[in-house]
XYZ file of C-alpha atoms in Angstrom:
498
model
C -11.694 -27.332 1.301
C -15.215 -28.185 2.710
C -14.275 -26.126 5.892
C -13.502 -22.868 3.036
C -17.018 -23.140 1.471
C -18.405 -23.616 4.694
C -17.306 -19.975 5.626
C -17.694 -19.102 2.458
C -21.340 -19.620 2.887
C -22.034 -17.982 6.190
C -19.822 -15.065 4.818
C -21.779 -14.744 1.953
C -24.847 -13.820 3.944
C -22.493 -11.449 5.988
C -21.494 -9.658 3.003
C -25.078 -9.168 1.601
C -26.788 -8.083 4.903
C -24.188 -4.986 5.456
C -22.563 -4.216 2.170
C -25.538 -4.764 -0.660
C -29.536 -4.277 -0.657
C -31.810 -6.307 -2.752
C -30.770 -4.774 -5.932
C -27.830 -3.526 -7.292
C -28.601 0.049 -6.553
C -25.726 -0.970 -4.060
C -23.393 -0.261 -6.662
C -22.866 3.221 -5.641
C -23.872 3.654 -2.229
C -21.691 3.619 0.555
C -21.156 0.657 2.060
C -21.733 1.952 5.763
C -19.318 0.297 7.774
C -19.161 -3.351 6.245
C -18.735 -6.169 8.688
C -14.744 -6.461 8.360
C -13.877 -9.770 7.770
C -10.320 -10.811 5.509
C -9.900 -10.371 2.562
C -8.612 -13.826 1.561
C -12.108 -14.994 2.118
C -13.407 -12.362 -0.610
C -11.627 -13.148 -3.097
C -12.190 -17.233 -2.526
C -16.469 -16.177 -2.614
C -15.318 -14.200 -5.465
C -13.990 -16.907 -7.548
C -16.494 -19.048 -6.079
C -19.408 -17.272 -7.655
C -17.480 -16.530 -10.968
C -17.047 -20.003 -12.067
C -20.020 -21.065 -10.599
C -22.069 -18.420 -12.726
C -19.962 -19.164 -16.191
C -20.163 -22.999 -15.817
C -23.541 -23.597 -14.225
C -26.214 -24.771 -17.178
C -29.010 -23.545 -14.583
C -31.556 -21.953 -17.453
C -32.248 -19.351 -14.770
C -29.112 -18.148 -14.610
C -26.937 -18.967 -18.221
C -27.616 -20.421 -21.380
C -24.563 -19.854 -23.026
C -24.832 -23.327 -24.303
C -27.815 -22.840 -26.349
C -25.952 -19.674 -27.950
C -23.695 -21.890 -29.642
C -26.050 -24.576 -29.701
C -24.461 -27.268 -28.175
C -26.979 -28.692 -26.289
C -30.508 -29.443 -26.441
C -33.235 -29.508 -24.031
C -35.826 -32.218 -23.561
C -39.458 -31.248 -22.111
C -39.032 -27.499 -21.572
C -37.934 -25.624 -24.921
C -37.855 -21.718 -24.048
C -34.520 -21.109 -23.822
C -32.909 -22.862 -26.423
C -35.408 -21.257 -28.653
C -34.218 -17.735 -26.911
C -36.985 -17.093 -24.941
C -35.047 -14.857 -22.104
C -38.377 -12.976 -20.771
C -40.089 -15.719 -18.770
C -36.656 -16.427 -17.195
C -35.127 -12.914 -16.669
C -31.903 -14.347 -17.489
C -29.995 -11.207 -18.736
C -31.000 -10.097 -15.236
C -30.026 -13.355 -13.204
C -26.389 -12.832 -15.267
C -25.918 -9.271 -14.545
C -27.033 -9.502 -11.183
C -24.647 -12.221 -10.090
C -21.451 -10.558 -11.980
C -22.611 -7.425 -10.771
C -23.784 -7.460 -7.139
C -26.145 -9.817 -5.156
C -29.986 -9.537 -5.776
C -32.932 -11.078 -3.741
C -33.204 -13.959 -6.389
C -29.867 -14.720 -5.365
C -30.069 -14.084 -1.816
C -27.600 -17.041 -1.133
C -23.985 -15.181 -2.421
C -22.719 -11.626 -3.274
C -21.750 -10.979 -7.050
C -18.284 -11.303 -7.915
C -17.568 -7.634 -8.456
C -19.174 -6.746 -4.776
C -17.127 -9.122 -3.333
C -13.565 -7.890 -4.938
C -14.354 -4.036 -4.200
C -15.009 -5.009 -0.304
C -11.662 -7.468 -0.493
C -9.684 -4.469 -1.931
C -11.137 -1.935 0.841
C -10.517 -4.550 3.739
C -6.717 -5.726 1.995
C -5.844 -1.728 2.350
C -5.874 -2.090 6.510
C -4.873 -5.539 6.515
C -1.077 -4.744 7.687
C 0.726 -6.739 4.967
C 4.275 -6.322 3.838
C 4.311 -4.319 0.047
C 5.324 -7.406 -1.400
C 2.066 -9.602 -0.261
C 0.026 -6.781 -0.255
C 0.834 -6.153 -4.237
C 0.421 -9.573 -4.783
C -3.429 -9.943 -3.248
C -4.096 -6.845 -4.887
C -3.162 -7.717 -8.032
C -5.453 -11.115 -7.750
C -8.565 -8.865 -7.339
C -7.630 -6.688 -10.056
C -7.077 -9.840 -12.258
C -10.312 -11.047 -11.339
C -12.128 -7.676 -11.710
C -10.773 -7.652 -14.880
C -12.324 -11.099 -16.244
C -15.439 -10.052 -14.994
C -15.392 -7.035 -16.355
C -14.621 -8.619 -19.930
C -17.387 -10.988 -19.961
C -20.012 -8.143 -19.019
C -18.696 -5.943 -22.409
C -19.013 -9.053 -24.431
C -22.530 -10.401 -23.060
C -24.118 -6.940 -23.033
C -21.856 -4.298 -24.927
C -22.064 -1.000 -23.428
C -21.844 -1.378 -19.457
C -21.623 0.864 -16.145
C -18.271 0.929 -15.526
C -16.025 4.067 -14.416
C -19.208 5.026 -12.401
C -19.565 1.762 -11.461
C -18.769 0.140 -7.556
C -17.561 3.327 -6.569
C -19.302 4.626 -3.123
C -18.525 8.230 -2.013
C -19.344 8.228 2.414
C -22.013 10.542 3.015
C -23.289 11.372 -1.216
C -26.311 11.041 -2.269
C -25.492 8.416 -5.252
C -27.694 6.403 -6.469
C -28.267 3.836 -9.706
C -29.716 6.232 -11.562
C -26.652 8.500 -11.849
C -24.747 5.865 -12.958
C -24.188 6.057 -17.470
C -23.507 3.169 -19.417
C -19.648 3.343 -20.320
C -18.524 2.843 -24.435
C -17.546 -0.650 -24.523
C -14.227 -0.456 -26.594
C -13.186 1.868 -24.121
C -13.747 -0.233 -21.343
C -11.715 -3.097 -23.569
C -8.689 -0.721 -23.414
C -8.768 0.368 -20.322
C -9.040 -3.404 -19.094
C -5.932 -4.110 -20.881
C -4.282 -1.056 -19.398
C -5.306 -2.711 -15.827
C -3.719 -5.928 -17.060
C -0.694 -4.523 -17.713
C -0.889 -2.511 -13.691
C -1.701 -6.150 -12.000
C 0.989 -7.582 -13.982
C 3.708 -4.883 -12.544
C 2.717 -5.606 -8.865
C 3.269 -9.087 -8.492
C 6.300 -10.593 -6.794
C 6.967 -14.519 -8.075
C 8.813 -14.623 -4.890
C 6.115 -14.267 -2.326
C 2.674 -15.679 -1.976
C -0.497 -14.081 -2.609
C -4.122 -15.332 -0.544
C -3.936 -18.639 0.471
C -7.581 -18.751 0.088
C -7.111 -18.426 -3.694
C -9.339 -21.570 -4.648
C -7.644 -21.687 -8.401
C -4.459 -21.206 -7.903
C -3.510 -21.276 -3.777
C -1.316 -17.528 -3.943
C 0.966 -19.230 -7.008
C 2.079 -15.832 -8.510
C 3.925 -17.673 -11.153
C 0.655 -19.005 -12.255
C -1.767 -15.683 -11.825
C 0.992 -14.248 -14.099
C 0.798 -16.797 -16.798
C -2.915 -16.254 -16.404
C -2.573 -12.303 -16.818
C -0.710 -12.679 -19.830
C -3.110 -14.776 -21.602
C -6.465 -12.726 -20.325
C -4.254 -9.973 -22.631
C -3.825 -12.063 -25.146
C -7.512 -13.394 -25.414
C -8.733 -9.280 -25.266
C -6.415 -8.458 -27.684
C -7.360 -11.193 -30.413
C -10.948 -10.395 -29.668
C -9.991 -6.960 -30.655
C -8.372 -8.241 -33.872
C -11.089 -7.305 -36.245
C -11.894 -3.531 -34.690
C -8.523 -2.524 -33.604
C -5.352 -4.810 -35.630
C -2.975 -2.490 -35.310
C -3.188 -2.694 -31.124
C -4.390 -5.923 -31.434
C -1.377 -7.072 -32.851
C 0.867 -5.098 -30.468
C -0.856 -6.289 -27.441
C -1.320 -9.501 -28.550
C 2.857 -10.439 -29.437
C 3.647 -8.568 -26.081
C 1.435 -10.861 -23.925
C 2.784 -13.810 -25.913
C 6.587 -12.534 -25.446
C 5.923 -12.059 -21.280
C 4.914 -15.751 -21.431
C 1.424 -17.383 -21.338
C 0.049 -20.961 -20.584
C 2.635 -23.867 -21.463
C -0.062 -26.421 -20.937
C -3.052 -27.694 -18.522
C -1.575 -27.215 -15.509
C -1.363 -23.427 -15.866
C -5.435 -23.501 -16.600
C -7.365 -21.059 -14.983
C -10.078 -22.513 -12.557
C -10.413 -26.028 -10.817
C -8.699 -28.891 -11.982
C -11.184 -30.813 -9.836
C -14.161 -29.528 -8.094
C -14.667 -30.240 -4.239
C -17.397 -32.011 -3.227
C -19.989 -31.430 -0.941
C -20.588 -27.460 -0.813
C -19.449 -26.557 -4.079
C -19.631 -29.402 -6.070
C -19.318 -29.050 -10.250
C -22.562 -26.850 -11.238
C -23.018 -29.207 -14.244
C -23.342 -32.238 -11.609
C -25.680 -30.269 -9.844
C -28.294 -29.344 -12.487
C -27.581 -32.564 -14.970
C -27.614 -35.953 -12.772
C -28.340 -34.628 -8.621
C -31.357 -32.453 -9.348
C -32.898 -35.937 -10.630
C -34.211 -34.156 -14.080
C -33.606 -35.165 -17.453
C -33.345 -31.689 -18.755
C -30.190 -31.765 -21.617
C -29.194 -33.844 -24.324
C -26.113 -33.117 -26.884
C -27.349 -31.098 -29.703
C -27.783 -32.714 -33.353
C -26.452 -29.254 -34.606
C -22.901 -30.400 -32.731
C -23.052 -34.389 -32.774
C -23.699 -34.303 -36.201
C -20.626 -32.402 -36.911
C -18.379 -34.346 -34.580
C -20.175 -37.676 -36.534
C -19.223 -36.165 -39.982
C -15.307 -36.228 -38.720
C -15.509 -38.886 -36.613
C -13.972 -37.028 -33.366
C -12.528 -39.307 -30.881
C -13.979 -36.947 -28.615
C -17.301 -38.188 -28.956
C -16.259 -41.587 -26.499
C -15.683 -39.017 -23.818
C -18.770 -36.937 -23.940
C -21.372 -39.289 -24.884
C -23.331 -42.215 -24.460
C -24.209 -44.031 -28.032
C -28.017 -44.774 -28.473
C -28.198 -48.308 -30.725
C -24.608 -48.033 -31.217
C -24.560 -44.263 -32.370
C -24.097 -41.124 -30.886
C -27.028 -39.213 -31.868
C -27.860 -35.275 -30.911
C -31.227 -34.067 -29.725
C -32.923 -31.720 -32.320
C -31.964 -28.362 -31.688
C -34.570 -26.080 -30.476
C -37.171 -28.806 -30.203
C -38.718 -31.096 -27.518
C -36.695 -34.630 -26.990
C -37.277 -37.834 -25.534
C -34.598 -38.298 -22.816
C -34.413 -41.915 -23.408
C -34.088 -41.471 -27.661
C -30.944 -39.603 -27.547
C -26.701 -39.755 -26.371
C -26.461 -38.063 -23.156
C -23.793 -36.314 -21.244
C -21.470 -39.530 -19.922
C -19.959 -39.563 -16.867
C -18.516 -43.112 -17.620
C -15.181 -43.936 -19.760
C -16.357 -44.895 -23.285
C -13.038 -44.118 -25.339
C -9.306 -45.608 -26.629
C -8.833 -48.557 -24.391
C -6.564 -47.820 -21.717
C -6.811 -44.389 -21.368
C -7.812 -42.223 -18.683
C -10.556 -40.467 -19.732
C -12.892 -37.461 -18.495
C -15.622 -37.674 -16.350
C -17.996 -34.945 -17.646
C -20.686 -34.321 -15.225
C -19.138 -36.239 -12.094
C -19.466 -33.920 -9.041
C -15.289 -33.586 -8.749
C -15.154 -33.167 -12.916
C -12.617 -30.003 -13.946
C -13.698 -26.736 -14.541
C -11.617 -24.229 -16.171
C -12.689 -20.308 -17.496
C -9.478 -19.713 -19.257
C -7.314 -22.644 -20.221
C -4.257 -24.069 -22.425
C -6.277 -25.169 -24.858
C -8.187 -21.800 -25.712
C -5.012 -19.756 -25.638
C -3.478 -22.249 -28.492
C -6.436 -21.574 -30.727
C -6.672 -18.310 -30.116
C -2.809 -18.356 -31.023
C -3.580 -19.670 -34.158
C -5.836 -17.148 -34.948
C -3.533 -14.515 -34.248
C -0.987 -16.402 -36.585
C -3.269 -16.296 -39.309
C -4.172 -12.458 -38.764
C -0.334 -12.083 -39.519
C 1.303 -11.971 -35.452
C 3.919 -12.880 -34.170
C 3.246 -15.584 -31.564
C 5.589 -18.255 -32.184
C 4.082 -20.993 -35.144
C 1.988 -21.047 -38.323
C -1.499 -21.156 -38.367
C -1.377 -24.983 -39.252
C 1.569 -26.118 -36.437
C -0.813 -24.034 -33.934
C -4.215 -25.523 -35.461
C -3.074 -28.576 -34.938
C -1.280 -27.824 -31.478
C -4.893 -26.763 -30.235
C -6.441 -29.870 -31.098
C -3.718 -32.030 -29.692
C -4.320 -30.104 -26.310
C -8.133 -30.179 -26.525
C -7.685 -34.380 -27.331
C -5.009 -34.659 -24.650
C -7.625 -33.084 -21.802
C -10.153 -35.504 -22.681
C -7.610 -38.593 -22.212
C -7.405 -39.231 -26.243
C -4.441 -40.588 -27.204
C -1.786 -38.966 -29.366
C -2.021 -41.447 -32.189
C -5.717 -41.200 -32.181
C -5.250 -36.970 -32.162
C -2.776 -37.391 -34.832
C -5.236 -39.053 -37.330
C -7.913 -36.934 -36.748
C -5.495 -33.780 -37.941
C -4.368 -35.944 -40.723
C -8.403 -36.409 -41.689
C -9.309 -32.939 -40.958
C -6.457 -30.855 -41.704
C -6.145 -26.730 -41.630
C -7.146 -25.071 -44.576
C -5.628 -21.749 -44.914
C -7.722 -20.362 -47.798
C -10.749 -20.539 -45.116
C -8.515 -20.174 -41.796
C -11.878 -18.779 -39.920
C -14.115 -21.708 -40.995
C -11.413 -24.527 -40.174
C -10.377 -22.698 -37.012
C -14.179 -21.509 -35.898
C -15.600 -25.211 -36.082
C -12.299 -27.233 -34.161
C -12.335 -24.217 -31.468
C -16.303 -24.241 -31.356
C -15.715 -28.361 -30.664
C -13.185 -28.144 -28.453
C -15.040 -25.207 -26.338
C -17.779 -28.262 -25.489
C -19.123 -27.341 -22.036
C -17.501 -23.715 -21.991
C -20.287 -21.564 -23.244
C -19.254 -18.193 -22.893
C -15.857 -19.342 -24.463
C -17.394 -21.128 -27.421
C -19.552 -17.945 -28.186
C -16.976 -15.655 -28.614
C -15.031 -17.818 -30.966
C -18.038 -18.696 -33.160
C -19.258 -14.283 -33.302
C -15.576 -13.452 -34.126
C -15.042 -15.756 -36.522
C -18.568 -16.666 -37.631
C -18.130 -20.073 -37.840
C -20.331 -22.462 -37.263
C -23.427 -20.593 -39.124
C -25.832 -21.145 -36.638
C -29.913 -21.339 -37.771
C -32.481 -19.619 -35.925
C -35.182 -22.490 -34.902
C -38.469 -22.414 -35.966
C -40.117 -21.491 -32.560
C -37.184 -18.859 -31.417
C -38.673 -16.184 -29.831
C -36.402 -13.453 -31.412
C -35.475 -12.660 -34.515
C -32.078 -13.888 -35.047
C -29.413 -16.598 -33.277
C -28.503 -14.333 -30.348
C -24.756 -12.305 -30.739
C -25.243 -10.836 -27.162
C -28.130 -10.573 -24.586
C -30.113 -7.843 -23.841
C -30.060 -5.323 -20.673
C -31.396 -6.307 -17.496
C -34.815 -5.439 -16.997
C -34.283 -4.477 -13.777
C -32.057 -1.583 -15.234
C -34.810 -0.147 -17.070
C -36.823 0.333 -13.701
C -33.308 1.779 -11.759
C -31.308 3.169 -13.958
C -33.826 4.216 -17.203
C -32.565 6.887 -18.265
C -28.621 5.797 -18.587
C -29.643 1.982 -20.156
C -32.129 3.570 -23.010
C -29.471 6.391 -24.020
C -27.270 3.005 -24.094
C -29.379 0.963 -26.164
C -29.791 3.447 -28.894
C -26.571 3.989 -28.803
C -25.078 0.187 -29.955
C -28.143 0.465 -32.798
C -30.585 -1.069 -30.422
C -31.152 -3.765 -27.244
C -31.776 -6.712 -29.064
C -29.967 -9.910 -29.159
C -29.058 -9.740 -32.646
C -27.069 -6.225 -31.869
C -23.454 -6.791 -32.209
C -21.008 -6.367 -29.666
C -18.328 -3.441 -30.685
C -15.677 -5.969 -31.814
C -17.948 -8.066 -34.149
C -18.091 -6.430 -36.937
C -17.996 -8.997 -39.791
């Protein structure tokens, strides 16, 4: 695995010297004979940079964690109080989903990366069998991507988007902003394309760092990317919702945590967990657990807590959200077992800890949500309810019986399905920011309070364009932002409409 992120690393520099320039005006320009090197290698930088970028608390590059408010800072404030100027984080995001930029000098983006893996695949002299298969692992990929662009920014580039015509005169400024339920739909459409090409009896890359060419798995894993779109559509679209939504759950999505997709352990060295890097070997004291989400767990006493935290005076006690906190006064992230005796437990911010961008436990909340919007997907809302917390216990090495009387204690109440479902899923989403944000817009639960000191005028619902796209691509971003009612973080995203 070192020896993969090794190459990974020297290829990354490859990649960015003779496919991208130092901003993503690359995009649409051709990419002028590209160093060929396979594929396989592509796709692993690819995946490498995806979950790095989602998981990474790095304030430069994501505070999705301060969206749902689930951690607090100590000394430095700006972010969790919104402040995304002084940090051109909607940049930093964009840049690193989108194509490399010379603040990130060190890797391509993600979507770079998969359109040179497809061109190099196409002369790669595979059978149709493994060639489907590989190609149907960048699409999958693409597609993610592509999802978590529409629901950070809204409206995004897209059909116009990574395509380079030899010899044109493209540049960034001809490509328009894209409407972002049609992007949704046309994902979905893709989806449904990957699914058809792969071949459970043959391999895909063997440089696949999450799941090693398992087609089995990357089909389980297209099948619930479907599902999640299509319950995220549930409030804009329930009639296709639905539809899409029962047929992803009759073709068969994940039966538990070893279908999850991402790492089930991060390697060490190279790429070691992001959360390790910025949390305990940077040597800062950056992050506490939130009061807004301590609190919470403290008011239903969630076995959970053991696993996360460290107690302060025998308590587990949450930084003030939005303000300045002593380290030393508050729980912190553990990376020790402090739970039921003589169970495994999770090691949170050890450098090998898990890392997942789609997983069991989402999909089983999500599934309860569909069951209480009226689908078909195999339970009631309160089998499925509790089903999702019994996964979300079981990752974190909590034993059954102590799951079991935490449903008893907290149990689904289908009068307010969206409150009882928002706050477990926003809990059990701990440490997956992106994840726990679209649960808590959708369902708009937990209420979330601006802080005194925010910068902006509202708890953000997405972020706001790239500056860097309002010195390259002007004209297409400002027709965009007037468009969705405005670029502001309190804007909603096209399926938030409640």
């Amino acid at each position: 695995m070192k020896k993969i992120f090794l190459i990974l690393s020297i290829l990354s520099l490859t990649v960015i010297t003779n496919s991208c320039e130092s901003d993503i005006t690359s995009l649409n320009e051709d990419p002028k004979h590209p160093t060929v090197v396979p594929s396989g290698l592509l796709v692993a930088s690819a995946e490498q940079e995806l979950i790095s970028q989602l998981l990474t608390p790095n304030v430069n590059n994501n505070i999705s964690r301060f969206f749902t408010q689930q951690w607090s800072q100590t000394t430095y404030i700006d972010e969790s109080n919104y402040d995304m100027v002084t940090r051109p984080i909607p940049r930093n995001h964009y840049n690193r989903m989108m194509a490399s930029s010379s603040s990130i000098a060190y890797s391509p983006g993600v979507l770079s990366a998969l359109r040179d893996a497809k061109q190099f695949l196409q002369n790669e002299g595979l059978d149709a069998a493994k060639k489907g298969n590989n190609e149907a692992i960048i699409e999958l990929l693409n597609v993610y991507t592509w999802a978590n662009l529409v629901d950070t920014y809204g409206d995004v580039p897209y059909f116009g988007a990574l395509k380079a015509v030899a010899g044109s005169d493209n540049n960034v400024s001809e490509i328009p902003y894209d409407d972002a339920k049609t992007i949704y739909l046309d994902l979905i459409k893709r989806i449904d394309a990957a699914n058809a090409m792969i071949n459970t009896n043959q391999s895909g890359y063997t440089d696949d760092i999450f799941y090693n060419g398992n087609m089995a798995k990357w089909q389980k894993m297209a099948n619930s990317l479907k599902f999640r779109l299509a319950v995220t559509l549930s409030d804009v679209e329930p009639v296709l919702a639905k539809t899409y939504a029962e047929a992803a759950y009759n073709a068969g999505l994940f039966n538990g945590k070893e279908d999850n997709f991402g790492l089930s352990t991060f390697p060490s060295g190279l790429f070691a967990n992001p959360i390790y890097q910025e949390a305990i070997q940077s040597g800062r004291n950056d992050f506490v657990p939130s009061d807004v989400l301590v609190d919470y767990m403290n008011s239903t006493a969630d076995p959970r807590r053991g696993r996360w935290f460290t107690k302060v005076g025998g308590a587990f006690v949450g930084g003030v959200y939005g303000s300045g906190n002593s380290y030393a006064a508050y729980s912190h992230m553990t990376s020790t077992k402090d739970g039921d005796a003589g169970d495994d437990g999770y090691m949170l911010i050890t450098p090998n800890a898990q890392g997942f961008l789609l997983d069991y436990t989402e999909i089983t909340f999500l599934r309860a949500e569909a069951a209480a919007r009226g689908f078909n997907v195999g339970g009631t809302p309160a089998n499925l309810y509790a089903t999702a917390i019994t996964a979300s216990m079981t990752e974190y090495g909590i034993s059954s019986t102590s799951a079991a009387a935490f449903i008893a204690a907290n149990p689904f109440n289908a009068a307010n399905w969206k409150q009882s479902i928002g706050f477990q899923a926003w809990v059990a989403m701990f440490n997956k920011g992106f994840q726990a944000w679209n649960f808590a817009r959708r369902l708009d639960y937990p209420v979330f309070v601006n802080p005194d000191d925010s910068t902006v005028d509202g708890v953000p619902v997405r972020m706001k364009y790239s500056d860097q796209e309002y010195l390259l691509n002007k004209d297409n971003v400002t027709a965009a932002a007037q468009k969705i009612g405005g670029d502001n973080v309190t804007t909603k995203i096209f399926w938030d409409v409640f």
